Amino acid sequence: MNEQELVRQIRAAFQAIDPVPEGVLAAGRSALSWRVPGAGLAELAGEQDAPARPGVRGGRERTLTFTGPDVTVELEVADEAVTGRLTPPSPARLRVRDAVRGEVVTSADESGRFLLPGAAEGLVSLVFELPDASSVVTSWIRL
Amino acid sequence: MPQEELRDTGELVARARAGDGAAWARLVERYSGLLWAIARSHGLSDADCGDVVQTCWLRLVERLDQILEPAAVGGWLATTARRECRRTAQRRNRELPGDVPEPAAVPAADQVVVARERLCRVGSALQDLPRRCQLLLRMFAQAPTHAELAAALEMPLGSVGPTRARCLAHLHRRLAR
């Protein structure tokens, strides 16, 4: 058996034992539709577990900080809600994108504060559309 | 393969960047098998493997405009997959403290029994190889370049060729029995 044939059979063997599910391939193909051309990317710069709050059941909180070219986005993730703040403060149209459930539109107020609708969990990315017509997108994270 | 394959990957990235969904789909088909194998090598479940692969593609989309070396995207994806696997494993450890099972390169024996009849001799021989060889050959069979294999296995580039040759020889010996 030459090497090429052997490699083909190795591939076939793993394909038979443990194929990539079609749904995973489909999700990969549809990832391109989440692209926001021209948006600035704010990447996850830090993640911190807040100290447990005594007396609060479950009460685990995380603070996620995203930094982009000109902005910072902070997210406070608690069991009951996800809130956040855009710095420098600015109102914005806010598109909350959930890789599974699609997109919901909300807004950030004059002080840049916002509340994510619903119990966000799963893979999420935010798009802020600012008054000067520029956009900022946060890198995808699992809430 | 490598040179042409690389150029092709670079072209697909450039076309996807220009909005060509078919070129993007080709990239997804070309590399998802490698990303899935990397996730498996970290002992992740089906659901977590799916998450890792999807996250890798979303990460590529978010920086599609900034990629400096489109032809090297396979290595970048492999490195990204390893990082996402570690994050996922850490999250699981936080949620479920306790023993983490030794990750299997191929599924556990009871699952294999079901699949064994469909396996060719090569498949059976693969089961007898050391885990590292199984992983390397599995990833190599996805047609990655040496650079991509090095990233996928977190191995120095210079040792990929010799290790690959050793694992292939190992497999040949098993098949000759």
PDB file of C-alpha atoms in Angstrom:
ATOM      1  CA  MET A   1       0.000   0.000   0.000  1.00  0.00           C
ATOM      2  CA  ASN A   2       1.514   3.347  -0.938  1.00  0.00           C
ATOM      3  CA  GLU A   3       1.421   6.279   1.446  1.00  0.00           C
ATOM      4  CA  GLN A   4      -1.358   8.110  -0.350  1.00  0.00           C
ATOM      5  CA  GLU A   5      -3.639   5.100  -0.163  1.00  0.00           C
ATOM      6  CA  LEU A   6      -2.745   4.531   3.475  1.00  0.00           C
ATOM      7  CA  VAL A   7      -3.592   8.133   4.328  1.00  0.00           C
ATOM      8  CA  ARG A   8      -6.900   7.810   2.488  1.00  0.00           C
ATOM      9  CA  GLN A   9      -7.736   4.766   4.607  1.00  0.00           C
ATOM     10  CA  ILE A  10      -6.732   6.492   7.841  1.00  0.00           C
ATOM     11  CA  ARG A  11      -9.084   9.315   6.936  1.00  0.00           C
ATOM     12  CA  ALA A  12     -11.870   6.844   6.102  1.00  0.00           C
ATOM     13  CA  ALA A  13     -11.371   4.997   9.396  1.00  0.00           C
ATOM     14  CA  PHE A  14     -11.735   8.142  11.515  1.00  0.00           C
ATOM     15  CA  GLN A  15     -14.604   9.304   9.332  1.00  0.00           C
ATOM     16  CA  ALA A  16     -16.370   6.019  10.179  1.00  0.00           C
ATOM     17  CA  ILE A  17     -15.614   6.143  13.922  1.00  0.00           C
ATOM     18  CA  ASP A  18     -15.994   9.826  14.694  1.00  0.00           C
ATOM     19  CA  PRO A  19     -17.230  12.039  11.839  1.00  0.00           C
ATOM     20  CA  VAL A  20     -17.702  15.783  12.225  1.00  0.00           C
ATOM     21  CA  PRO A  21     -21.484  16.117  12.656  1.00  0.00           C
ATOM     22  CA  GLU A  22     -23.227  17.855   9.770  1.00  0.00           C
ATOM     23  CA  GLY A  23     -24.698  20.412  12.179  1.00  0.00           C
ATOM     24  CA  VAL A  24     -21.183  21.471  13.178  1.00  0.00           C
ATOM     25  CA  LEU A  25     -20.208  21.949   9.537  1.00  0.00           C
ATOM     26  CA  ALA A  26     -23.406  23.904   8.912  1.00  0.00           C
ATOM     27  CA  ALA A  27     -22.664  26.202  11.872  1.00  0.00           C
ATOM     28  CA  GLY A  28     -19.173  26.775  10.469  1.00  0.00           C
ATOM     29  CA  ARG A  29     -20.526  27.644   7.054  1.00  0.00           C
ATOM     30  CA  SER A  30     -23.050  30.086   8.485  1.00  0.00           C
ATOM     31  CA  ALA A  31     -20.408  31.816  10.654  1.00  0.00           C
ATOM     32  CA  LEU A  32     -19.549  34.097   7.735  1.00  0.00           C
ATOM     33  CA  SER A  33     -22.992  35.694   7.980  1.00  0.00           C
ATOM     34  CA  TRP A  34     -22.002  37.202  11.376  1.00  0.00           C
ATOM     35  CA  ARG A  35     -19.317  39.314   9.773  1.00  0.00           C
ATOM     36  CA  VAL A  36     -19.562  43.085  10.278  1.00  0.00           C
ATOM     37  CA  PRO A  37     -17.307  44.594   7.618  1.00  0.00           C
ATOM     38  CA  GLY A  38     -15.473  47.703   8.723  1.00  0.00           C
ATOM     39  CA  ALA A  39     -16.265  47.326  12.433  1.00  0.00           C
ATOM     40  CA  GLY A  40     -13.531  47.830  15.015  1.00  0.00           C
ATOM     41  CA  LEU A  41     -12.842  44.673  17.001  1.00  0.00           C
ATOM     42  CA  ALA A  42     -12.871  44.853  20.807  1.00  0.00           C
ATOM     43  CA  GLU A  43     -11.112  41.764  22.110  1.00  0.00           C
ATOM     44  CA  LEU A  44     -11.388  40.097  25.484  1.00  0.00           C
ATOM     45  CA  ALA A  45      -8.584  41.619  27.526  1.00  0.00           C
ATOM     46  CA  GLY A  46      -9.477  40.221  30.893  1.00  0.00           C
ATOM     47  CA  GLU A  47     -11.888  38.088  32.836  1.00  0.00           C
ATOM     48  CA  GLN A  48     -12.311  38.233  36.566  1.00  0.00           C
ATOM     49  CA  ASP A  49     -14.445  36.353  38.993  1.00  0.00           C
ATOM     50  CA  ALA A  50     -15.930  38.822  41.444  1.00  0.00           C
ATOM     51  CA  PRO A  51     -15.692  37.788  45.090  1.00  0.00           C
ATOM     52  CA  ALA A  52     -18.648  35.661  46.126  1.00  0.00           C
ATOM     53  CA  ARG A  53     -21.354  37.773  47.724  1.00  0.00           C
ATOM     54  CA  PRO A  54     -22.227  36.397  51.135  1.00  0.00           C
ATOM     55  CA  GLY A  55     -25.839  35.423  51.509  1.00  0.00           C
ATOM     56  CA  VAL A  56     -26.517  35.406  47.798  1.00  0.00           C
ATOM     57  CA  ARG A  57     -27.402  32.009  46.518  1.00  0.00           C
ATOM     58  CA  GLY A  58     -25.420  30.942  43.489  1.00  0.00           C
ATOM     59  CA  GLY A  59     -24.226  34.540  43.270  1.00  0.00           C
ATOM     60  CA  ARG A  60     -21.200  34.043  41.043  1.00  0.00           C
ATOM     61  CA  GLU A  61     -20.270  37.124  39.098  1.00  0.00           C
ATOM     62  CA  ARG A  62     -17.785  37.674  36.362  1.00  0.00           C
ATOM     63  CA  THR A  63     -16.480  40.876  34.870  1.00  0.00           C
ATOM     64  CA  LEU A  64     -15.369  40.705  31.255  1.00  0.00           C
ATOM     65  CA  THR A  65     -13.374  43.543  29.737  1.00  0.00           C
ATOM     66  CA  PHE A  66     -13.037  44.018  25.991  1.00  0.00           C
ATOM     67  CA  THR A  67     -10.683  46.564  24.529  1.00  0.00           C
ATOM     68  CA  GLY A  68     -10.747  47.910  21.006  1.00  0.00           C
ATOM     69  CA  PRO A  69      -8.909  50.626  19.123  1.00  0.00           C
ATOM     70  CA  ASP A  70     -10.842  53.498  20.762  1.00  0.00           C
ATOM     71  CA  VAL A  71     -13.270  51.913  23.183  1.00  0.00           C
ATOM     72  CA  THR A  72     -13.626  49.642  26.173  1.00  0.00           C
ATOM     73  CA  VAL A  73     -16.627  47.446  26.850  1.00  0.00           C
ATOM     74  CA  GLU A  74     -17.199  46.022  30.308  1.00  0.00           C
ATOM     75  CA  LEU A  75     -19.692  43.255  30.967  1.00  0.00           C
ATOM     76  CA  GLU A  76     -20.911  42.217  34.404  1.00  0.00           C
ATOM     77  CA  VAL A  77     -22.232  38.696  34.174  1.00  0.00           C
ATOM     78  CA  ALA A  78     -24.373  37.653  37.134  1.00  0.00           C
ATOM     79  CA  ASP A  79     -26.898  34.860  37.477  1.00  0.00           C
ATOM     80  CA  GLU A  80     -29.850  37.193  37.251  1.00  0.00           C
ATOM     81  CA  ALA A  81     -28.708  39.620  34.537  1.00  0.00           C
ATOM     82  CA  VAL A  82     -25.927  40.768  32.283  1.00  0.00           C
ATOM     83  CA  THR A  83     -25.239  44.501  32.360  1.00  0.00           C
ATOM     84  CA  GLY A  84     -22.498  46.530  30.808  1.00  0.00           C
ATOM     85  CA  ARG A  85     -20.893  49.839  30.028  1.00  0.00           C
ATOM     86  CA  LEU A  86     -19.315  51.348  26.966  1.00  0.00           C
ATOM     87  CA  THR A  87     -16.365  53.721  27.514  1.00  0.00           C
ATOM     88  CA  PRO A  88     -16.005  56.510  26.491  1.00  0.00           C
ATOM     89  CA  PRO A  89     -19.702  56.895  27.316  1.00  0.00           C
ATOM     90  CA  SER A  90     -21.923  57.077  24.278  1.00  0.00           C
ATOM     91  CA  PRO A  91     -25.435  56.127  23.314  1.00  0.00           C
ATOM     92  CA  ALA A  92     -25.502  53.329  20.782  1.00  0.00           C
ATOM     93  CA  ARG A  93     -27.783  50.970  18.970  1.00  0.00           C
ATOM     94  CA  LEU A  94     -26.799  47.577  20.372  1.00  0.00           C
ATOM     95  CA  ARG A  95     -27.181  44.335  18.467  1.00  0.00           C
ATOM     96  CA  VAL A  96     -26.867  41.308  20.757  1.00  0.00           C
ATOM     97  CA  ARG A  97     -25.902  38.334  18.626  1.00  0.00           C
ATOM     98  CA  ASP A  98     -26.377  34.809  19.905  1.00  0.00           C
ATOM     99  CA  ALA A  99     -24.832  32.125  17.698  1.00  0.00           C
ATOM    100  CA  VAL A 100     -27.772  29.807  18.344  1.00  0.00           C
ATOM    101  CA  ARG A 101     -30.763  32.058  18.881  1.00  0.00           C
ATOM    102  CA  GLY A 102     -30.011  34.874  16.481  1.00  0.00           C
ATOM    103  CA  GLU A 103     -30.016  38.606  17.040  1.00  0.00           C
ATOM    104  CA  VAL A 104     -31.864  40.940  19.420  1.00  0.00           C
ATOM    105  CA  VAL A 105     -31.621  44.740  19.201  1.00  0.00           C
ATOM    106  CA  THR A 106     -31.469  46.996  22.234  1.00  0.00           C
ATOM    107  CA  SER A 107     -29.574  50.178  23.104  1.00  0.00           C
ATOM    108  CA  ALA A 108     -26.966  51.755  25.335  1.00  0.00           C
ATOM    109  CA  ASP A 109     -28.019  54.976  27.097  1.00  0.00           C
ATOM    110  CA  GLU A 110     -26.241  58.381  27.187  1.00  0.00           C
ATOM    111  CA  SER A 111     -23.830  57.101  29.823  1.00  0.00           C
ATOM    112  CA  GLY A 112     -23.011  54.047  27.710  1.00  0.00           C
ATOM    113  CA  ARG A 113     -24.831  51.674  30.047  1.00  0.00           C
ATOM    114  CA  PHE A 114     -26.881  48.765  28.789  1.00  0.00           C
ATOM    115  CA  LEU A 115     -28.720  45.645  29.880  1.00  0.00           C
ATOM    116  CA  LEU A 116     -28.732  42.471  27.830  1.00  0.00           C
ATOM    117  CA  PRO A 117     -32.277  41.219  27.269  1.00  0.00           C
ATOM    118  CA  GLY A 118     -33.183  37.750  28.485  1.00  0.00           C
ATOM    119  CA  ALA A 119     -30.977  35.207  30.167  1.00  0.00           C
ATOM    120  CA  ALA A 120     -28.016  35.391  27.864  1.00  0.00           C
ATOM    121  CA  GLU A 121     -25.949  32.260  27.741  1.00  0.00           C
ATOM    122  CA  GLY A 122     -23.997  30.541  25.050  1.00  0.00           C
ATOM    123  CA  LEU A 123     -21.846  32.167  22.401  1.00  0.00           C
ATOM    124  CA  VAL A 124     -22.537  35.883  22.262  1.00  0.00           C
ATOM    125  CA  SER A 125     -21.079  38.896  20.469  1.00  0.00           C
ATOM    126  CA  LEU A 126     -22.197  42.538  20.723  1.00  0.00           C
ATOM    127  CA  VAL A 127     -22.252  45.128  17.952  1.00  0.00           C
ATOM    128  CA  PHE A 128     -22.406  48.794  18.986  1.00  0.00           C
ATOM    129  CA  GLU A 129     -23.539  51.182  16.259  1.00  0.00           C
ATOM    130  CA  LEU A 130     -22.327  54.592  17.382  1.00  0.00           C
ATOM    131  CA  PRO A 131     -23.794  58.020  16.543  1.00  0.00           C
ATOM    132  CA  ASP A 132     -20.862  58.789  14.221  1.00  0.00           C
ATOM    133  CA  ALA A 133     -21.909  55.778  12.085  1.00  0.00           C
ATOM    134  CA  SER A 134     -18.882  53.699  13.131  1.00  0.00           C
ATOM    135  CA  SER A 135     -19.329  50.243  14.660  1.00  0.00           C
ATOM    136  CA  VAL A 136     -17.570  48.240  17.336  1.00  0.00           C
ATOM    137  CA  VAL A 137     -17.918  44.469  17.621  1.00  0.00           C
ATOM    138  CA  THR A 138     -16.847  42.430  20.645  1.00  0.00           C
ATOM    139  CA  SER A 139     -15.144  39.095  20.065  1.00  0.00           C
ATOM    140  CA  TRP A 140     -17.342  36.049  20.647  1.00  0.00           C
ATOM    141  CA  ILE A 141     -17.489  34.776  24.202  1.00  0.00           C
ATOM    142  CA  ARG A 142     -19.397  32.181  26.118  1.00  0.00           C
ATOM    143  CA  LEU A 143     -21.551  33.752  28.811  1.00  0.00           C
TER     144      LEU A 143
ATOM    145  CA  MET B   1       0.811  18.940  -1.890  1.00  0.00           C
ATOM    146  CA  PRO B   2       1.921  21.661   0.472  1.00  0.00           C
ATOM    147  CA  GLN B   3       2.780  24.556  -1.809  1.00  0.00           C
ATOM    148  CA  GLU B   4      -0.318  24.329  -3.976  1.00  0.00           C
ATOM    149  CA  GLU B   5      -2.553  23.584  -1.009  1.00  0.00           C
ATOM    150  CA  LEU B   6      -1.202  26.623   0.792  1.00  0.00           C
ATOM    151  CA  ARG B   7      -1.755  28.928  -2.124  1.00  0.00           C
ATOM    152  CA  ASP B   8      -5.221  27.543  -2.452  1.00  0.00           C
ATOM    153  CA  THR B   9      -5.985  28.242   1.230  1.00  0.00           C
ATOM    154  CA  GLY B  10      -4.688  31.778   0.811  1.00  0.00           C
ATOM    155  CA  GLU B  11      -6.903  32.268  -2.204  1.00  0.00           C
ATOM    156  CA  LEU B  12      -9.946  30.911  -0.405  1.00  0.00           C
ATOM    157  CA  VAL B  13      -9.340  33.334   2.478  1.00  0.00           C
ATOM    158  CA  ALA B  14      -8.982  36.246   0.055  1.00  0.00           C
ATOM    159  CA  ARG B  15     -12.182  35.290  -1.718  1.00  0.00           C
ATOM    160  CA  ALA B  16     -14.088  34.789   1.549  1.00  0.00           C
ATOM    161  CA  ARG B  17     -12.902  38.229   2.616  1.00  0.00           C
ATOM    162  CA  ALA B  18     -14.463  39.598  -0.557  1.00  0.00           C
ATOM    163  CA  GLY B  19     -17.743  38.001   0.521  1.00  0.00           C
ATOM    164  CA  ASP B  20     -17.585  34.710  -1.422  1.00  0.00           C
ATOM    165  CA  GLY B  21     -19.664  32.263   0.627  1.00  0.00           C
ATOM    166  CA  ALA B  22     -18.639  29.271  -1.498  1.00  0.00           C
ATOM    167  CA  ALA B  23     -14.953  29.930  -0.799  1.00  0.00           C
ATOM    168  CA  TRP B  24     -15.753  30.182   2.920  1.00  0.00           C
ATOM    169  CA  ALA B  25     -17.638  26.869   2.775  1.00  0.00           C
ATOM    170  CA  ARG B  26     -14.578  25.239   1.165  1.00  0.00           C
ATOM    171  CA  LEU B  27     -12.417  26.488   4.054  1.00  0.00           C
ATOM    172  CA  VAL B  28     -14.907  25.113   6.581  1.00  0.00           C
ATOM    173  CA  GLU B  29     -14.920  21.738   4.844  1.00  0.00           C
ATOM    174  CA  ARG B  30     -11.144  21.671   4.592  1.00  0.00           C
ATOM    175  CA  TYR B  31     -10.315  22.443   8.225  1.00  0.00           C
ATOM    176  CA  SER B  32     -13.284  21.389  10.378  1.00  0.00           C
ATOM    177  CA  GLY B  33     -12.033  17.789  10.516  1.00  0.00           C
ATOM    178  CA  LEU B  34      -8.700  18.949  11.885  1.00  0.00           C
ATOM    179  CA  LEU B  35     -10.371  21.235  14.445  1.00  0.00           C
ATOM    180  CA  TRP B  36     -12.703  18.421  15.523  1.00  0.00           C
ATOM    181  CA  ALA B  37      -9.712  16.079  15.946  1.00  0.00           C
ATOM    182  CA  ILE B  38      -7.923  18.684  18.078  1.00  0.00           C
ATOM    183  CA  ALA B  39     -11.007  19.033  20.285  1.00  0.00           C
ATOM    184  CA  ARG B  40     -11.230  15.236  20.638  1.00  0.00           C
ATOM    185  CA  SER B  41      -7.562  15.111  21.599  1.00  0.00           C
ATOM    186  CA  HIS B  42      -8.495  17.242  24.623  1.00  0.00           C
ATOM    187  CA  GLY B  43     -11.089  14.674  25.662  1.00  0.00           C
ATOM    188  CA  LEU B  44     -14.100  16.927  25.007  1.00  0.00           C
ATOM    189  CA  SER B  45     -17.681  15.713  24.554  1.00  0.00           C
ATOM    190  CA  ASP B  46     -19.574  15.958  21.263  1.00  0.00           C
ATOM    191  CA  ALA B  47     -21.289  19.178  22.366  1.00  0.00           C
ATOM    192  CA  ASP B  48     -18.047  20.789  23.536  1.00  0.00           C
ATOM    193  CA  CYS B  49     -16.197  19.713  20.383  1.00  0.00           C
ATOM    194  CA  GLY B  50     -18.957  21.314  18.318  1.00  0.00           C
ATOM    195  CA  ASP B  51     -18.665  24.510  20.364  1.00  0.00           C
ATOM    196  CA  VAL B  52     -14.903  24.650  19.901  1.00  0.00           C
ATOM    197  CA  VAL B  53     -15.143  24.198  16.130  1.00  0.00           C
ATOM    198  CA  GLN B  54     -17.867  26.832  15.838  1.00  0.00           C
ATOM    199  CA  THR B  55     -15.932  29.266  18.023  1.00  0.00           C
ATOM    200  CA  CYS B  56     -12.857  28.871  15.812  1.00  0.00           C
ATOM    201  CA  TRP B  57     -14.860  29.820  12.721  1.00  0.00           C
ATOM    202  CA  LEU B  58     -16.452  32.797  14.492  1.00  0.00           C
ATOM    203  CA  ARG B  59     -12.976  33.965  15.585  1.00  0.00           C
ATOM    204  CA  LEU B  60     -11.758  33.758  12.011  1.00  0.00           C
ATOM    205  CA  VAL B  61     -14.767  35.755  10.801  1.00  0.00           C
ATOM    206  CA  GLU B  62     -14.185  38.507  13.359  1.00  0.00           C
ATOM    207  CA  ARG B  63     -10.616  39.065  12.167  1.00  0.00           C
ATOM    208  CA  LEU B  64     -10.981  38.187   8.520  1.00  0.00           C
ATOM    209  CA  ASP B  65      -9.953  41.712   7.516  1.00  0.00           C
ATOM    210  CA  GLN B  66      -6.815  41.676   9.648  1.00  0.00           C
ATOM    211  CA  ILE B  67      -5.198  38.428   8.623  1.00  0.00           C
ATOM    212  CA  LEU B  68      -1.688  39.143   7.451  1.00  0.00           C
ATOM    213  CA  GLU B  69      -0.836  35.712   6.068  1.00  0.00           C
ATOM    214  CA  PRO B  70      -3.959  34.209   4.509  1.00  0.00           C
ATOM    215  CA  ALA B  71      -2.063  31.060   3.471  1.00  0.00           C
ATOM    216  CA  ALA B  72      -1.162  30.365   7.129  1.00  0.00           C
ATOM    217  CA  VAL B  73      -4.761  30.365   8.305  1.00  0.00           C
ATOM    218  CA  GLY B  74      -4.740  26.601   8.951  1.00  0.00           C
ATOM    219  CA  GLY B  75      -2.037  26.944  11.590  1.00  0.00           C
ATOM    220  CA  TRP B  76      -3.832  29.913  13.114  1.00  0.00           C
ATOM    221  CA  LEU B  77      -7.070  27.889  13.316  1.00  0.00           C
ATOM    222  CA  ALA B  78      -5.249  24.964  14.949  1.00  0.00           C
ATOM    223  CA  THR B  79      -3.680  27.241  17.582  1.00  0.00           C
ATOM    224  CA  THR B  80      -7.048  28.897  18.194  1.00  0.00           C
ATOM    225  CA  ALA B  81      -8.683  25.478  18.632  1.00  0.00           C
ATOM    226  CA  ARG B  82      -6.129  24.439  21.254  1.00  0.00           C
ATOM    227  CA  ARG B  83      -6.723  27.664  23.189  1.00  0.00           C
ATOM    228  CA  GLU B  84     -10.506  27.255  23.050  1.00  0.00           C
ATOM    229  CA  CYS B  85     -10.169  23.623  24.188  1.00  0.00           C
ATOM    230  CA  ARG B  86      -8.182  24.703  27.231  1.00  0.00           C
ATOM    231  CA  ARG B  87     -10.799  27.348  28.046  1.00  0.00           C
ATOM    232  CA  THR B  88     -13.585  24.817  27.716  1.00  0.00           C
ATOM    233  CA  ALA B  89     -11.767  22.287  29.893  1.00  0.00           C
ATOM    234  CA  GLN B  90     -11.178  24.977  32.548  1.00  0.00           C
ATOM    235  CA  ARG B  91     -14.849  25.941  32.501  1.00  0.00           C
ATOM    236  CA  ARG B  92     -15.866  22.293  32.889  1.00  0.00           C
ATOM    237  CA  ASN B  93     -13.452  21.898  35.795  1.00  0.00           C
ATOM    238  CA  ARG B  94     -14.997  24.902  37.524  1.00  0.00           C
ATOM    239  CA  GLU B  95     -18.486  23.515  37.007  1.00  0.00           C
ATOM    240  CA  LEU B  96     -17.763  19.898  37.897  1.00  0.00           C
ATOM    241  CA  PRO B  97     -14.751  19.603  40.146  1.00  0.00           C
ATOM    242  CA  GLY B  98     -13.481  16.063  40.224  1.00  0.00           C
ATOM    243  CA  ASP B  99     -11.656  13.546  38.127  1.00  0.00           C
ATOM    244  CA  VAL B 100     -11.062  14.386  34.530  1.00  0.00           C
ATOM    245  CA  PRO B 101     -10.934  11.238  32.432  1.00  0.00           C
ATOM    246  CA  GLU B 102      -7.823  10.627  30.366  1.00  0.00           C
ATOM    247  CA  PRO B 103      -8.738  11.871  26.910  1.00  0.00           C
ATOM    248  CA  ALA B 104      -9.012   9.204  24.239  1.00  0.00           C
ATOM    249  CA  ALA B 105      -7.691   9.742  20.749  1.00  0.00           C
ATOM    250  CA  VAL B 106     -10.228   7.306  19.420  1.00  0.00           C
ATOM    251  CA  PRO B 107     -13.496   6.609  21.204  1.00  0.00           C
ATOM    252  CA  ALA B 108     -13.673   4.135  24.052  1.00  0.00           C
ATOM    253  CA  ALA B 109     -13.667   0.394  23.407  1.00  0.00           C
ATOM    254  CA  ASP B 110     -17.414  -0.104  23.766  1.00  0.00           C
ATOM    255  CA  GLN B 111     -18.130   2.537  21.118  1.00  0.00           C
ATOM    256  CA  VAL B 112     -15.495   0.997  18.911  1.00  0.00           C
ATOM    257  CA  VAL B 113     -17.135  -2.435  19.003  1.00  0.00           C
ATOM    258  CA  VAL B 114     -20.141  -0.925  17.251  1.00  0.00           C
ATOM    259  CA  ALA B 115     -18.008   0.681  14.607  1.00  0.00           C
ATOM    260  CA  ARG B 116     -15.459  -2.079  14.254  1.00  0.00           C
ATOM    261  CA  GLU B 117     -17.290  -3.956  11.581  1.00  0.00           C
ATOM    262  CA  ARG B 118     -17.192  -0.910   9.414  1.00  0.00           C
ATOM    263  CA  LEU B 119     -13.518  -0.431  10.026  1.00  0.00           C
ATOM    264  CA  CYS B 120     -11.013  -1.540   7.523  1.00  0.00           C
ATOM    265  CA  ARG B 121      -7.804  -3.238   8.608  1.00  0.00           C
ATOM    266  CA  VAL B 122      -6.175   0.164   8.818  1.00  0.00           C
ATOM    267  CA  GLY B 123      -8.758   1.267  11.347  1.00  0.00           C
ATOM    268  CA  SER B 124      -8.106  -1.735  13.536  1.00  0.00           C
ATOM    269  CA  ALA B 125      -4.346  -1.291  13.313  1.00  0.00           C
ATOM    270  CA  LEU B 126      -4.731   2.371  14.337  1.00  0.00           C
ATOM    271  CA  GLN B 127      -6.345   1.282  17.592  1.00  0.00           C
ATOM    272  CA  ASP B 128      -3.144  -0.495  18.590  1.00  0.00           C
ATOM    273  CA  LEU B 129      -0.877   2.498  18.114  1.00  0.00           C
ATOM    274  CA  PRO B 130       0.278   4.779  20.930  1.00  0.00           C
ATOM    275  CA  ARG B 131      -2.138   7.646  21.492  1.00  0.00           C
ATOM    276  CA  ARG B 132       0.235  10.295  20.186  1.00  0.00           C
ATOM    277  CA  CYS B 133       0.617   8.404  16.899  1.00  0.00           C
ATOM    278  CA  GLN B 134      -3.133   7.988  16.566  1.00  0.00           C
ATOM    279  CA  LEU B 135      -3.568  11.723  17.009  1.00  0.00           C
ATOM    280  CA  LEU B 136      -0.796  12.645  14.621  1.00  0.00           C
ATOM    281  CA  LEU B 137      -1.978  10.279  11.887  1.00  0.00           C
ATOM    282  CA  ARG B 138      -5.562  11.373  12.325  1.00  0.00           C
ATOM    283  CA  MET B 139      -4.594  15.010  11.892  1.00  0.00           C
ATOM    284  CA  PHE B 140      -2.128  14.256   9.111  1.00  0.00           C
ATOM    285  CA  ALA B 141      -4.874  12.439   7.196  1.00  0.00           C
ATOM    286  CA  GLN B 142      -6.837  15.713   7.171  1.00  0.00           C
ATOM    287  CA  ALA B 143      -4.110  16.864   4.765  1.00  0.00           C
ATOM    288  CA  PRO B 144      -2.563  19.579   6.883  1.00  0.00           C
ATOM    289  CA  THR B 145       0.891  20.908   6.192  1.00  0.00           C
ATOM    290  CA  HIS B 146       3.769  20.377   8.605  1.00  0.00           C
ATOM    291  CA  ALA B 147       3.203  23.867   9.989  1.00  0.00           C
ATOM    292  CA  GLU B 148      -0.460  23.075  10.647  1.00  0.00           C
ATOM    293  CA  LEU B 149       0.427  19.755  12.280  1.00  0.00           C
ATOM    294  CA  ALA B 150       2.997  21.485  14.478  1.00  0.00           C
ATOM    295  CA  ALA B 151       0.316  23.955  15.618  1.00  0.00           C
ATOM    296  CA  ALA B 152      -2.306  21.241  16.112  1.00  0.00           C
ATOM    297  CA  LEU B 153      -0.011  19.059  18.224  1.00  0.00           C
ATOM    298  CA  GLU B 154       1.963  21.888  19.834  1.00  0.00           C
ATOM    299  CA  MET B 155       5.123  20.264  18.565  1.00  0.00           C
ATOM    300  CA  PRO B 156       8.311  21.897  17.254  1.00  0.00           C
ATOM    301  CA  LEU B 157       8.128  22.211  13.472  1.00  0.00           C
ATOM    302  CA  GLY B 158      11.385  20.288  13.047  1.00  0.00           C
ATOM    303  CA  SER B 159      10.121  17.167  14.801  1.00  0.00           C
ATOM    304  CA  VAL B 160       6.875  16.863  12.822  1.00  0.00           C
ATOM    305  CA  GLY B 161       8.459  15.130   9.816  1.00  0.00           C
ATOM    306  CA  PRO B 162      10.426  12.517  11.800  1.00  0.00           C
ATOM    307  CA  THR B 163       7.497  11.822  14.159  1.00  0.00           C
ATOM    308  CA  ARG B 164       5.126  11.419  11.239  1.00  0.00           C
ATOM    309  CA  ALA B 165       7.530   8.990   9.540  1.00  0.00           C
ATOM    310  CA  ARG B 166       7.905   7.002  12.767  1.00  0.00           C
ATOM    311  CA  CYS B 167       4.124   6.743  13.257  1.00  0.00           C
ATOM    312  CA  LEU B 168       3.573   5.704   9.644  1.00  0.00           C
ATOM    313  CA  ALA B 169       6.268   3.022   9.989  1.00  0.00           C
ATOM    314  CA  HIS B 170       4.582   1.861  13.188  1.00  0.00           C
ATOM    315  CA  LEU B 171       1.280   1.536  11.347  1.00  0.00           C
ATOM    316  CA  HIS B 172       2.922  -0.296   8.434  1.00  0.00           C
ATOM    317  CA  ARG B 173       4.417  -2.817  10.878  1.00  0.00           C
ATOM    318  CA  ARG B 174       1.001  -3.423  12.447  1.00  0.00           C
ATOM    319  CA  LEU B 175      -0.519  -3.967   9.020  1.00  0.00           C
ATOM    320  CA  ALA B 176       2.210  -6.405   8.008  1.00  0.00           C
ATOM    321  CA  ARG B 177       1.381  -8.749  10.877  1.00  0.00           C
TER     322      ARG B 177
END
